[in-house]
Tab-separated table of C-alpha atoms and ligand atoms in Angstrom:
chain	number	residue	atom	x	y	z
A	1	MET	CA	91.810	97.942	98.688
A	2	ILE	CA	89.880	95.398	96.676
A	3	LYS	CA	90.699	91.439	98.093
A	4	ARG	CA	90.956	89.726	94.429
A	5	LEU	CA	91.157	86.680	96.014
A	6	SER	CA	89.438	86.887	99.314
A	7	ASN	CA	86.953	83.836	100.096
A	8	LYS	CA	88.611	81.849	97.418
A	9	ARG	CA	90.532	78.695	98.620
A	10	ILE	CA	93.554	77.526	96.468
A	11	LEU	CA	95.537	74.165	97.203
A	12	LEU	CA	99.532	74.818	95.577
A	13	GLY	CA	100.847	71.534	94.371
A	14	VAL	CA	104.317	72.146	94.660
A	15	THR	CA	106.448	69.763	92.359
A	16	GLY	CA	110.691	68.976	92.011
A	17	GLY	CA	112.538	71.997	90.144
A	18	ILE	CA	114.483	74.559	90.765
A	19	ALA	CA	111.559	76.952	90.807
A	20	ALA	CA	110.082	74.982	93.923
A	21	TYR	CA	111.623	77.325	96.014
A	22	LYS	CA	109.473	80.511	94.961
A	23	SER	CA	106.404	78.266	95.597
A	24	ALA	CA	107.164	80.684	99.342
A	25	GLU	CA	106.610	83.513	97.578
A	26	ILE	CA	103.355	82.536	95.728
A	27	CYS	CA	102.009	81.289	99.107
A	28	ARG	CA	102.497	84.539	100.516
A	29	ARG	CA	101.268	86.551	97.213
A	30	LEU	CA	98.187	84.850	96.932
A	31	GLN	CA	97.703	85.627	100.938
A	32	ASP	CA	98.272	88.746	100.037
A	33	GLU	CA	94.924	88.898	97.713
A	34	GLY	CA	93.487	87.299	100.524
A	35	ALA	CA	93.305	83.456	99.495
A	36	GLU	CA	93.323	80.814	101.996
A	37	ILE	CA	95.984	78.904	100.956
A	38	ARG	CA	96.714	74.823	101.760
A	39	THR	CA	99.938	73.026	100.051
A	40	ALA	CA	100.899	70.114	98.843
A	41	MET	CA	104.079	68.807	97.826
A	42	THR	CA	105.324	65.757	95.699
A	43	SER	CA	108.722	63.439	97.162
A	44	ALA	CA	111.301	65.952	94.582
A	45	ALA	CA	109.557	68.934	95.643
A	46	GLN	CA	110.708	67.960	99.096
A	47	LYS	CA	114.396	67.728	98.346
A	48	PHE	CA	114.052	71.562	96.923
A	49	ILE	CA	112.117	73.086	99.740
A	50	THR	CA	110.998	71.656	103.032
A	51	PRO	CA	107.430	71.014	104.060
A	52	LEU	CA	108.546	73.488	107.235
A	53	THR	CA	108.336	76.407	105.115
A	54	LEU	CA	105.623	75.954	102.991
A	55	GLN	CA	103.456	75.024	106.868
A	56	ALA	CA	104.676	77.907	108.503
A	57	LEU	CA	103.693	80.238	105.865
A	58	SER	CA	99.964	79.104	105.042
A	59	ARG	CA	99.729	78.071	108.574
A	60	ASN	CA	98.213	74.719	107.137
A	61	PRO	CA	99.845	71.256	107.646
A	62	VAL	CA	101.730	70.089	104.054
A	63	HIS	CA	99.731	67.173	102.260
A	64	LEU	CA	102.396	65.071	101.659
A	65	ASP	CA	101.258	61.291	101.174
A	66	LEU	CA	98.573	59.805	99.078
A	67	LEU	CA	98.351	56.772	101.331
A	68	ASP	CA	98.697	58.451	104.807
A	69	ALA	CA	96.711	56.850	107.566
A	70	GLN	CA	95.872	60.169	109.576
A	71	THR	CA	95.548	62.682	107.111
A	72	GLU	CA	92.752	60.261	104.814
A	73	SER	CA	90.769	60.306	107.666
A	74	ALA	CA	90.883	64.061	108.086
A	75	MET	CA	91.938	65.609	105.172
A	76	GLY	CA	92.141	63.104	102.252
A	77	HIS	CA	92.776	63.504	98.661
A	78	ILE	CA	89.406	63.451	97.967
A	79	GLU	CA	88.660	65.975	101.094
A	80	VAL	CA	91.697	68.363	99.653
A	81	ALA	CA	90.116	67.999	95.753
A	82	ARG	CA	86.600	69.207	97.289
A	83	TRP	CA	87.798	71.924	99.751
A	84	ALA	CA	89.962	73.432	96.913
A	85	ASP	CA	87.825	76.003	94.594
A	86	LEU	CA	91.256	76.365	92.534
A	87	ILE	CA	94.328	74.075	92.272
A	88	LEU	CA	98.072	75.738	91.145
A	89	ILE	CA	100.598	73.405	90.482
A	90	ALA	CA	103.673	75.901	90.598
A	91	PRO	CA	106.312	75.255	89.675
A	92	ALA	CA	105.113	72.143	87.146
A	93	SER	CA	108.260	70.169	86.571
A	94	ALA	CA	107.995	67.876	82.783
A	95	ASP	CA	107.937	65.037	85.128
A	96	PHE	CA	104.546	65.756	86.605
A	97	ILE	CA	102.875	67.231	83.680
A	98	SER	CA	103.427	64.022	81.120
A	99	ARG	CA	102.548	62.041	84.704
A	100	LEU	CA	99.259	64.274	84.904
A	101	ALA	CA	98.848	63.533	80.786
A	102	GLN	CA	98.508	60.480	81.656
A	103	GLY	CA	95.629	60.641	84.500
A	104	ARG	CA	97.962	58.799	86.376
A	105	SER	CA	97.111	59.072	90.204
A	106	ASP	CA	99.910	56.844	92.511
A	107	ASP	CA	101.319	60.385	93.970
A	108	LEU	CA	99.085	62.736	96.608
A	109	LEU	CA	99.204	65.092	93.769
A	110	THR	CA	98.182	63.284	90.494
A	111	ALA	CA	95.227	62.144	92.636
A	112	ILE	CA	94.405	65.482	93.763
A	113	CYS	CA	94.132	66.747	90.454
A	114	LEU	CA	91.640	63.836	89.159
A	115	ALA	CA	89.698	63.505	91.921
A	116	ALA	CA	89.366	67.576	91.251
A	117	ASP	CA	86.067	69.550	89.934
A	118	CYS	CA	87.399	72.762	90.276
A	119	LYS	CA	89.872	74.590	87.627
A	120	VAL	CA	92.947	73.028	87.510
A	121	VAL	CA	95.758	75.538	86.366
A	122	VAL	CA	99.229	74.610	85.850
A	123	ALA	CA	102.905	76.516	85.823
A	124	PRO	CA	105.347	74.931	83.898
A	125	SER	CA	109.016	75.428	85.246
A	126	MET	CA	111.577	73.603	83.012
A	127	ASN	CA	115.000	73.690	80.924
A	128	ARG	CA	114.774	75.187	77.824
A	129	SER	CA	115.484	71.844	75.941
A	130	MET	CA	113.070	69.876	77.529
A	131	TRP	CA	110.034	72.517	77.668
A	132	GLU	CA	110.620	72.431	73.955
A	133	LYS	CA	111.155	68.276	73.106
A	134	LYS	CA	108.045	66.865	71.498
A	135	ALA	CA	106.712	65.109	74.578
A	136	THR	CA	106.551	67.999	76.378
A	137	GLN	CA	104.658	69.731	73.725
A	138	ASN	CA	102.215	66.829	73.518
A	139	ASN	CA	101.588	66.414	77.509
A	140	MET	CA	101.065	70.414	77.299
A	141	GLY	CA	98.214	69.542	74.601
A	142	GLU	CA	96.525	66.880	76.235
A	143	ILE	CA	96.191	68.489	79.074
A	144	GLN	CA	95.090	71.832	77.648
A	145	ASN	CA	92.240	69.673	76.007
A	146	ARG	CA	91.039	68.439	79.313
A	147	LYS	CA	91.023	72.533	80.249
A	148	ILE	CA	93.660	71.988	82.186
A	149	ASP	CA	94.423	76.334	82.645
A	150	ILE	CA	98.602	76.766	81.643
A	151	LEU	CA	100.099	80.035	83.213
A	152	ASN	CA	103.354	79.891	80.108
A	153	PRO	CA	106.747	79.573	80.760
A	154	GLY	CA	108.525	82.666	80.081
A	155	GLU	CA	112.060	83.410	78.404
A	156	GLY	CA	115.078	84.631	79.638
A	157	ASP	CA	118.061	82.896	81.726
A	158	GLN	CA	117.625	79.369	83.703
A	159	ALA	CA	119.048	78.221	86.893
A	160	CYS	CA	120.908	75.715	84.842
A	161	GLY	CA	122.876	78.247	82.609
A	162	GLU	CA	120.734	78.704	79.374
A	163	ILE	CA	118.964	80.823	77.676
A	164	GLY	CA	115.720	80.068	76.445
A	165	VAL	CA	111.723	79.505	77.382
A	166	GLY	CA	110.782	77.332	80.792
A	167	ARG	CA	111.172	79.809	83.468
A	168	LEU	CA	108.054	79.775	85.733
A	169	MET	CA	106.019	82.469	85.240
A	170	GLU	CA	106.641	85.727	87.649
A	171	VAL	CA	104.887	85.896	90.787
A	172	GLY	CA	103.302	88.712	90.125
A	173	ASN	CA	101.477	87.167	86.892
A	174	ILE	CA	100.844	84.247	88.373
A	175	VAL	CA	98.823	86.010	90.931
A	176	ASN	CA	96.974	88.640	88.452
A	177	SER	CA	96.122	85.147	85.968
A	178	LEU	CA	94.384	83.643	88.853
A	179	SER	CA	92.321	86.448	90.069
A	180	GLU	CA	91.432	87.028	86.790
A	181	MET	CA	89.824	83.303	86.379
A	182	PHE	CA	87.672	83.908	88.872
A	183	GLU	CA	85.931	86.776	87.259
A	184	THR	CA	84.252	85.333	83.599
A	185	HIS	CA	82.535	88.277	82.782
A	186	SER	CA	79.681	85.934	81.506
A	187	LEU	CA	76.723	88.080	83.145
A	188	SER	CA	78.240	91.296	82.240
A	189	GLY	CA	76.125	94.665	82.962
A	190	LYS	CA	73.095	92.226	84.213
A	191	ASN	CA	71.789	92.742	87.437
A	192	VAL	CA	71.117	90.009	89.375
A	193	VAL	CA	69.012	89.275	92.908
A	194	VAL	CA	69.737	86.157	94.884
A	195	THR	CA	67.947	85.685	98.590
A	196	ALA	CA	69.733	83.195	100.749
A	197	GLY	CA	68.974	81.696	104.252
A	198	PRO	CA	66.450	80.738	106.232
A	199	THR	CA	63.233	83.568	107.133
A	200	ARG	CA	62.639	83.779	110.676
A	201	GLU	CA	58.406	83.587	111.365
A	202	ALA	CA	57.905	85.418	114.802
A	203	ILE	CA	55.963	83.761	117.804
A	204	ASP	CA	56.019	86.133	120.463
A	205	PRO	CA	59.789	88.773	121.343
A	206	ILE	CA	61.528	86.172	121.606
A	207	ARG	CA	60.722	82.887	119.408
A	208	TYR	CA	60.136	82.433	116.403
A	209	ILE	CA	59.757	79.443	113.515
A	210	SER	CA	62.578	78.365	110.951
A	211	ASN	CA	64.783	76.101	109.458
A	212	HIS	CA	68.219	75.397	109.041
A	213	SER	CA	69.528	77.236	105.967
A	214	SER	CA	72.540	78.176	106.864
A	215	GLY	CA	72.848	80.248	103.544
A	216	LYS	CA	75.966	79.233	102.112
A	217	GLN	CA	74.484	77.727	99.373
A	218	GLY	CA	72.911	80.899	98.303
A	219	TYR	CA	76.468	83.205	99.039
A	220	ALA	CA	78.070	81.452	97.415
A	221	ILE	CA	75.940	82.136	94.467
A	222	ALA	CA	75.808	85.578	95.180
A	223	GLU	CA	79.544	85.491	94.898
A	224	ALA	CA	79.628	83.555	91.956
A	225	ALA	CA	77.387	86.130	90.454
A	226	MET	CA	79.405	89.283	91.136
A	227	GLU	CA	82.491	87.158	89.867
A	228	ALA	CA	80.814	86.363	86.458
A	229	GLY	CA	80.899	90.450	85.994
A	230	ALA	CA	76.981	91.573	87.514
A	231	ALA	CA	76.256	93.654	90.083
A	232	VAL	CA	74.530	91.586	92.766
A	233	THR	CA	72.135	92.297	95.620
A	234	LEU	CA	71.591	89.509	97.787
A	235	ILE	CA	68.837	89.349	99.774
A	236	SER	CA	69.642	86.994	103.257
A	237	GLY	CA	67.514	86.191	106.035
A	238	PRO	CA	69.172	86.148	109.334
A	239	THR	CA	73.375	83.470	108.610
A	240	ASN	CA	76.698	83.865	110.632
A	241	LEU	CA	78.543	84.276	106.831
A	242	PRO	CA	80.427	87.301	105.872
A	243	VAL	CA	79.100	89.541	102.767
A	244	PRO	CA	80.899	88.658	99.591
A	245	ALA	CA	82.626	91.480	98.631
A	246	ARG	CA	81.472	93.899	96.318
A	247	VAL	CA	78.110	92.356	96.465
A	248	GLU	CA	75.607	94.205	98.044
A	249	ILE	CA	73.181	92.952	101.124
A	250	VAL	CA	69.926	93.545	102.260
A	251	ASN	CA	69.309	91.945	105.857
A	252	VAL	CA	65.772	90.768	106.490
A	253	GLY	CA	63.961	88.719	108.919
A	254	SER	CA	60.660	87.556	108.070
A	255	ALA	CA	59.001	85.817	104.772
A	256	ASP	CA	57.076	89.369	104.501
A	257	GLU	CA	60.129	91.459	104.712
A	258	MET	CA	61.796	89.098	102.248
A	259	LEU	CA	58.876	89.856	99.945
A	260	GLU	CA	58.935	93.949	100.128
A	261	LYS	CA	62.891	94.237	100.175
A	262	THR	CA	62.375	92.110	96.686
A	263	LEU	CA	59.536	93.931	94.811
A	264	ASN	CA	61.582	96.837	96.248
A	265	ILE	CA	64.093	96.189	93.635
A	266	ILE	CA	62.868	93.954	90.808
A	267	GLU	CA	61.842	96.485	88.434
A	268	ARG	CA	65.603	96.810	87.253
A	269	THR	CA	66.439	92.844	87.888
A	270	ASP	CA	67.501	90.773	85.164
A	271	ILE	CA	68.163	87.382	86.773
A	272	PHE	CA	65.899	86.512	90.198
A	273	ILE	CA	67.677	83.216	91.715
A	274	SER	CA	65.085	82.241	94.690
A	275	VAL	CA	67.769	79.819	97.103
A	276	ALA	CA	66.154	81.392	100.178
A	277	ALA	CA	64.445	78.473	102.364
A	278	VAL	CA	61.408	81.010	103.211
A	279	ALA	CA	59.209	79.094	105.966
A	280	ASP	CA	56.090	78.222	104.064
A	281	PHE	CA	54.153	79.441	107.504
A	282	LYS	CA	53.795	82.158	109.858
A	283	VAL	CA	52.220	82.716	112.818
A	284	GLU	CA	48.430	84.465	112.606
A	285	SER	CA	49.343	86.944	114.985
A	286	PRO	CA	52.808	87.032	117.275
A	287	ALA	CA	52.428	87.704	120.877
A	288	LEU	CA	53.163	91.507	121.878
A	289	SER	CA	55.075	89.918	124.759
A	290	LYS	CA	57.292	86.904	125.856
A	291	ILE	CA	54.336	83.924	125.841
A	292	LYS	CA	54.767	82.835	129.901
A	293	LYS	CA	54.895	78.876	131.112
A	294	THR	CA	51.479	77.900	132.543
A	295	GLY	CA	50.025	74.629	133.988
A	296	GLU	CA	49.119	73.993	130.548
A	297	LEU	CA	50.856	71.199	128.357
A	298	LYS	CA	49.930	71.917	125.015
A	299	LEU	CA	50.097	75.294	122.977
A	300	SER	CA	48.455	76.529	120.106
A	301	LEU	CA	49.646	78.397	117.469
A	302	GLU	CA	47.703	79.168	114.715
A	303	LEU	CA	49.133	79.618	111.657
A	304	SER	CA	48.794	80.590	108.139
A	305	LYS	CA	50.767	80.926	104.687
A	306	THR	CA	53.426	82.839	104.457
A	307	PRO	CA	53.688	84.424	100.968
A	308	ASP	CA	55.143	82.877	97.855
A	309	ILE	CA	57.831	85.158	96.485
A	310	LEU	CA	59.355	83.034	93.546
A	311	LEU	CA	55.507	83.039	92.650
A	312	GLU	CA	55.111	86.610	93.248
A	313	ILE	CA	58.071	87.132	91.293
A	314	SER	CA	57.074	85.280	88.438
A	315	LYS	CA	53.608	86.469	87.924
A	316	LEU	CA	55.148	89.843	86.569
A	317	LYS	CA	53.870	90.768	83.669
A	318	ASN	CA	54.653	93.428	80.660
A	319	GLY	CA	58.441	92.436	80.216
A	320	ARG	CA	58.793	93.052	84.639
A	321	LYS	CA	59.123	89.273	84.761
A	322	PRO	CA	63.186	88.727	85.065
A	323	PHE	CA	64.721	85.257	84.552
A	324	THR	CA	63.400	83.581	87.348
A	325	VAL	CA	65.119	80.780	88.597
A	326	GLY	CA	63.839	78.403	92.217
A	327	PHE	CA	65.219	76.111	93.855
A	328	ALA	CA	63.522	72.684	95.198
A	329	ALA	CA	64.394	71.268	98.571
A	330	GLU	CA	62.790	67.873	98.632
A	331	THR	CA	63.569	64.911	100.128
A	332	GLU	CA	61.231	61.986	98.367
A	333	ASN	CA	60.638	62.198	95.151
A	334	LEU	CA	63.362	64.861	94.154
A	335	ILE	CA	62.748	65.066	90.062
A	336	LYS	CA	58.906	64.748	89.757
A	337	ASN	CA	58.234	67.270	92.766
A	338	ALA	CA	61.036	69.957	90.960
A	339	GLU	CA	59.282	69.213	87.688
A	340	LYS	CA	55.787	70.461	89.369
A	341	LYS	CA	57.294	73.587	90.944
A	342	LEU	CA	58.972	74.676	87.460
A	343	ARG	CA	55.646	74.477	86.270
A	344	GLU	CA	53.231	75.684	88.674
A	345	LYS	CA	55.238	78.455	89.339
A	346	ASP	CA	55.848	79.191	86.045
A	347	LEU	CA	60.056	79.159	86.128
A	348	ASP	CA	63.052	79.841	83.481
A	349	LEU	CA	64.623	76.834	85.504
A	350	ILE	CA	64.576	74.825	88.832
A	351	VAL	CA	67.917	73.572	90.928
A	352	ALA	CA	66.353	70.147	92.614
A	353	ASN	CA	68.512	69.712	95.883
A	354	ASN	CA	68.106	66.671	97.928
A	355	VAL	CA	68.107	67.690	101.499
A	356	GLY	CA	67.036	64.375	102.441
A	357	ASP	CA	70.687	63.447	102.090
A	358	PRO	CA	72.787	64.934	104.973
A	359	THR	CA	76.365	65.036	103.395
A	360	ILE	CA	74.617	67.518	101.349
A	361	GLY	CA	71.927	70.565	101.416
A	362	PHE	CA	71.241	72.181	104.397
A	363	ASP	CA	74.097	73.708	106.238
A	364	SER	CA	76.310	70.986	104.707
A	365	ASP	CA	79.580	72.738	103.010
A	366	LEU	CA	79.099	69.921	99.508
A	367	ASN	CA	75.871	69.928	97.204
A	368	GLU	CA	74.727	67.904	94.125
A	369	VAL	CA	72.066	69.287	92.617
A	370	THR	CA	70.033	68.373	88.879
A	371	VAL	CA	69.040	71.798	87.289
A	372	LEU	CA	66.050	71.722	85.461
A	373	GLY	CA	64.045	73.638	82.549
A	374	HIS	CA	61.370	73.147	80.043
A	375	GLU	CA	62.894	69.580	78.224
A	376	LEU	CA	66.196	70.232	79.752
A	377	ASN	CA	67.827	68.388	82.818
A	378	LYS	CA	71.239	68.645	83.586
A	379	SER	CA	73.185	67.215	86.779
A	380	PHE	CA	75.775	68.760	88.929
A	381	PRO	CA	77.742	66.380	90.740
A	382	LYS	CA	78.954	66.619	94.653
A	383	SER	CA	81.264	69.335	94.433
A	384	SER	CA	81.447	72.442	97.140
A	385	LYS	CA	78.881	74.773	97.494
A	386	LYS	CA	81.143	77.238	95.972
A	387	THR	CA	82.340	75.017	92.564
A	388	LEU	CA	78.736	74.298	92.671
A	389	ALA	CA	78.011	77.767	92.936
A	390	ARG	CA	80.204	79.000	90.142
A	391	ASN	CA	79.162	75.883	87.472
A	392	LEU	CA	75.147	77.097	87.966
A	393	ILE	CA	76.205	80.820	87.499
A	394	ALA	CA	78.041	79.559	84.233
A	395	PHE	CA	75.075	77.561	83.215
A	396	ILE	CA	72.231	80.130	84.256
A	397	ALA	CA	74.182	82.932	82.537
A	398	GLU	CA	74.212	80.418	78.925
A	399	ARG	CA	70.558	79.889	79.781
A	400	CYS	CA	69.728	83.920	80.600
A	401	LEU	CA	71.557	84.621	77.071
A	402	GLU	CA	69.251	82.144	74.684
A	403	SER	CA	65.732	82.924	76.358
A	404	ILE	CA	66.481	86.757	75.310
A	405	ALA	CA	68.185	85.815	71.785
A	406	TYR	CA	65.109	83.376	70.919
A	407	GLY	CA	62.462	85.750	73.010
B	501	PMT	O1	71.272	77.424	103.302
B	501	PMT	P1	72.135	75.929	102.637
B	501	PMT	O2	72.210	75.482	104.787
B	501	PMT	O3	73.247	76.185	102.159
B	501	PMT	O4	71.084	75.539	102.449
B	501	PMT	C1	70.922	75.187	100.907
B	501	PMT	C2	69.293	75.092	101.481
B	501	PMT	C3	69.337	73.607	101.109
B	501	PMT	C4	68.601	76.052	101.380
B	501	PMT	C5	69.176	75.257	99.406
B	501	PMT	O5	69.674	74.929	98.060
B	501	PMT	C6	68.284	74.841	98.185
B	501	PMT	O6	67.442	74.227	98.530
B	501	PMT	N1	66.745	76.365	98.827
B	501	PMT	C7	65.429	76.347	98.273
B	501	PMT	C8	64.837	76.023	99.754
B	501	PMT	C9	63.326	76.029	100.140
B	501	PMT	O7	62.303	76.817	100.348
B	501	PMT	O8	62.723	74.986	98.830
B	501	PMT	P2	61.166	75.281	98.527
B	501	PMT	O9	60.612	73.683	97.831
B	501	PMT	O10	60.504	75.013	100.043
B	501	PMT	O11	60.824	76.358	97.741
B	501	PMT	C10	60.590	76.373	96.569
B	501	PMT	C11	61.291	77.792	96.403
B	501	PMT	O12	60.314	78.292	96.107
B	501	PMT	C12	61.996	77.795	96.701
B	501	PMT	O13	63.264	78.867	95.414
B	501	PMT	C13	62.144	79.107	97.478
B	501	PMT	O14	63.016	79.895	97.934
B	501	PMT	C14	60.852	79.696	97.000
B	501	PMT	N2	59.680	80.061	98.306
B	501	PMT	C15	59.703	79.210	99.087
B	501	PMT	C16	58.664	79.548	100.090
B	501	PMT	C17	58.243	81.141	99.566
B	501	PMT	N3	57.097	81.250	100.481
B	501	PMT	N4	58.527	81.757	98.883
B	501	PMT	C18	59.083	81.036	98.659
B	501	PMT	O15	60.011	82.214	97.332
């Protein structure tokens, strides 16, 4: 069975209301779909259900306080906000919704929501009369305007004895709704090829030239494209990452092999995204057996250029060239150098990545980039590579459709 939320990191925020007990079930059902769960509780929520319950179910400590010296140095509100692919507040009380609408950040959960760049989803639960009040409805309107998603409450018997609208959405429907939110359909019917990871260029049978690419950014982009409805092939150099569900993997070693595998499928590719850190040089003639240490203090290797895969693809003619997106890994003159690659490689878009900053780029879980196109420049702030990947795919999908529409 396909787990619809595999590899997804969900922060479950619980606020004070009788439906707080249902958060335990939500946690379990989300885990059944493959999600990794962390939880945060307001102080009112802790009067209805103990943190121990959520800690045991989520198998992670529960985030409780904004100004907790211990968690702030480990996984404080900014870290948690960056960690999450999606934040679900369930149940969300009238008071919490009002605080969210005001943009407050004086408790942990509101601070996490304010710091988050990922999708925030609110599942209200309250007495029907509180739900109907203009104040609550105005607050709901306000948070919807800010693109916070609402899982509307249901109608029926309420714990307070009344009947009306205000019951927390059924747990199964919450899980279904979250699963659907990851599927955007913006690339439905498209074939996407993503290259990722490093390449390895042999020196001898046991040694090679390579780089620090972990594949995280490329794998996240492949997964985001799949969630957007594309048929995705991931051509990957050696990494330690699990292959995203429903993505076809082609494993390669060297740049030559990556070129060959890419050319094999490029004819039926609509979008090519070159995230791989392809080695620029290879050893001209790798030794056939292990190079032995001798008395010599130096060893010379003759290097030659590897094929530029991205350039080969962008040179394709007669309608065979897909919408082509490159990455530019730079340590200086980021924008200028990226613009040069955009022009010289005749790309549709280039993603400028400052790999001189050790908190982003190679092997980090975070990234921050600027996308350049012809008369186009858009920055994407620092976020997890997965969140960034979803935002990049949404942007690439729009630009690709535009380019088809206007030729
Ligand atoms: O894998 P991670 O640890 O998550 O790190 C992500 C990343 C830093 C590797 C990624 O975000 C990134 O910046 N990838 C591009 C790496 C790179 O090789 O950049 P470049 O500026 O040297 O190359 C420009 C473009 O040409 C790239 O799209 C590259 O894939 C492509 N290229 C380069 C050389 C070559 N021989 N063939 C190519 O296709």
